[in-house]
XYZ file of C-alpha atoms in Angstrom:
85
model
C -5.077 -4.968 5.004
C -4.524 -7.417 2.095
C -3.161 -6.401 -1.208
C -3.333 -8.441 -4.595
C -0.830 -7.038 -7.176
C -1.390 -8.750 -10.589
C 1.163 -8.898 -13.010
C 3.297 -10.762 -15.661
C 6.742 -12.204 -14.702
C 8.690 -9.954 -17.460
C 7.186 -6.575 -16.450
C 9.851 -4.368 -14.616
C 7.007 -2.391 -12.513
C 5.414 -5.765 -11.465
C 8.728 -6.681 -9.798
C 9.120 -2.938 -8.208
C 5.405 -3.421 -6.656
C 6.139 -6.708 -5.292
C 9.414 -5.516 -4.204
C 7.285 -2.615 -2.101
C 5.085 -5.247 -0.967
C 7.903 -7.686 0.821
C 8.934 -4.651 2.193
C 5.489 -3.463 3.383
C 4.567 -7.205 4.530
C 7.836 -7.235 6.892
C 7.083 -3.624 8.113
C 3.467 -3.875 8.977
C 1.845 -6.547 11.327
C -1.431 -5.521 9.576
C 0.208 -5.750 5.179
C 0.119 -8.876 3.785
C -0.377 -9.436 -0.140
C -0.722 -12.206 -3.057
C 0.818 -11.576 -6.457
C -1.199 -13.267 -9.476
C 0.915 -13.859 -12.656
C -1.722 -13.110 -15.191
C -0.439 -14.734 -17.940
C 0.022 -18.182 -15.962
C -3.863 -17.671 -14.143
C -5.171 -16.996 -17.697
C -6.399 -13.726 -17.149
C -6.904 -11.177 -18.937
C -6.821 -7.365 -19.298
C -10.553 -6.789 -20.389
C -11.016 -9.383 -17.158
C -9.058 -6.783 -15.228
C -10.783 -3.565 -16.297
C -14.062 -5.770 -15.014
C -12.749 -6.063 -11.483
C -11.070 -2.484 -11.223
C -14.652 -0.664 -13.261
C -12.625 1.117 -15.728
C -10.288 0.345 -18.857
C -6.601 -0.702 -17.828
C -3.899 -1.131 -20.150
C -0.967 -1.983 -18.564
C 0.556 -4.034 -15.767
C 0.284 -4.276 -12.546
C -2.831 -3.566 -11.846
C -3.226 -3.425 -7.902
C -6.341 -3.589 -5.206
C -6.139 -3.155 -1.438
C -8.715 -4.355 0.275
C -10.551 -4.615 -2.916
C -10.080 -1.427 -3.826
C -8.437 -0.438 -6.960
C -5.532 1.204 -6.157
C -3.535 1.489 -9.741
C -0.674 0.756 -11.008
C 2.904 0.445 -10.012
C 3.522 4.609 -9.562
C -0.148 4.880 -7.915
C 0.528 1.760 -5.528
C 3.811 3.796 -4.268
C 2.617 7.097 -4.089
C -0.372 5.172 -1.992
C 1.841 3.530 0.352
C 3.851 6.752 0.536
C 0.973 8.444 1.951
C -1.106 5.697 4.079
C 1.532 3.228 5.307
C 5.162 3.649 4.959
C 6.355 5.322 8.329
């Protein structure tokens, strides 16, 4: 399963999901991930709310598998459920 978490560099919640990430990538033979710094890729939110089909209005904004997961508190109540043992 691959995971893209995209975020900005000065967001606390960014850091926490790529925080659970490392942890999930050295847990799981089957986690990996890519965190996108928004603001350095040029992208924006409106761009965002394209790819995840819905308004989003803060950071990070995450996808497994292409699937919009949420945010921060959605991506850890997600791997709370489905892959943390």
């Amino acid at each position: 399963m691959f995971t893209v978490i995209f975020g900005r560099s000065s967001c606390p919640y960014c850091v926490r999901a790529q925080a659970l990430a490392e942890k999930l990538k050295h847990e799981r033979d089957d986690f990996d991930y890519n965190y996108v710094d928004i603001e350095a890729e040029g992208i924006t939110k409106a761009d965002l709310a394209k790819k995840a089909g819905k308004p989003v209005n803060t950071v990070p904004q995450i996808f497994i598998d292409e699937q919009h997961i949420g945010g921060c508190t959605d991506f850890e109540a997600y791997a709370e459920e489905h892959l943390l043992s």
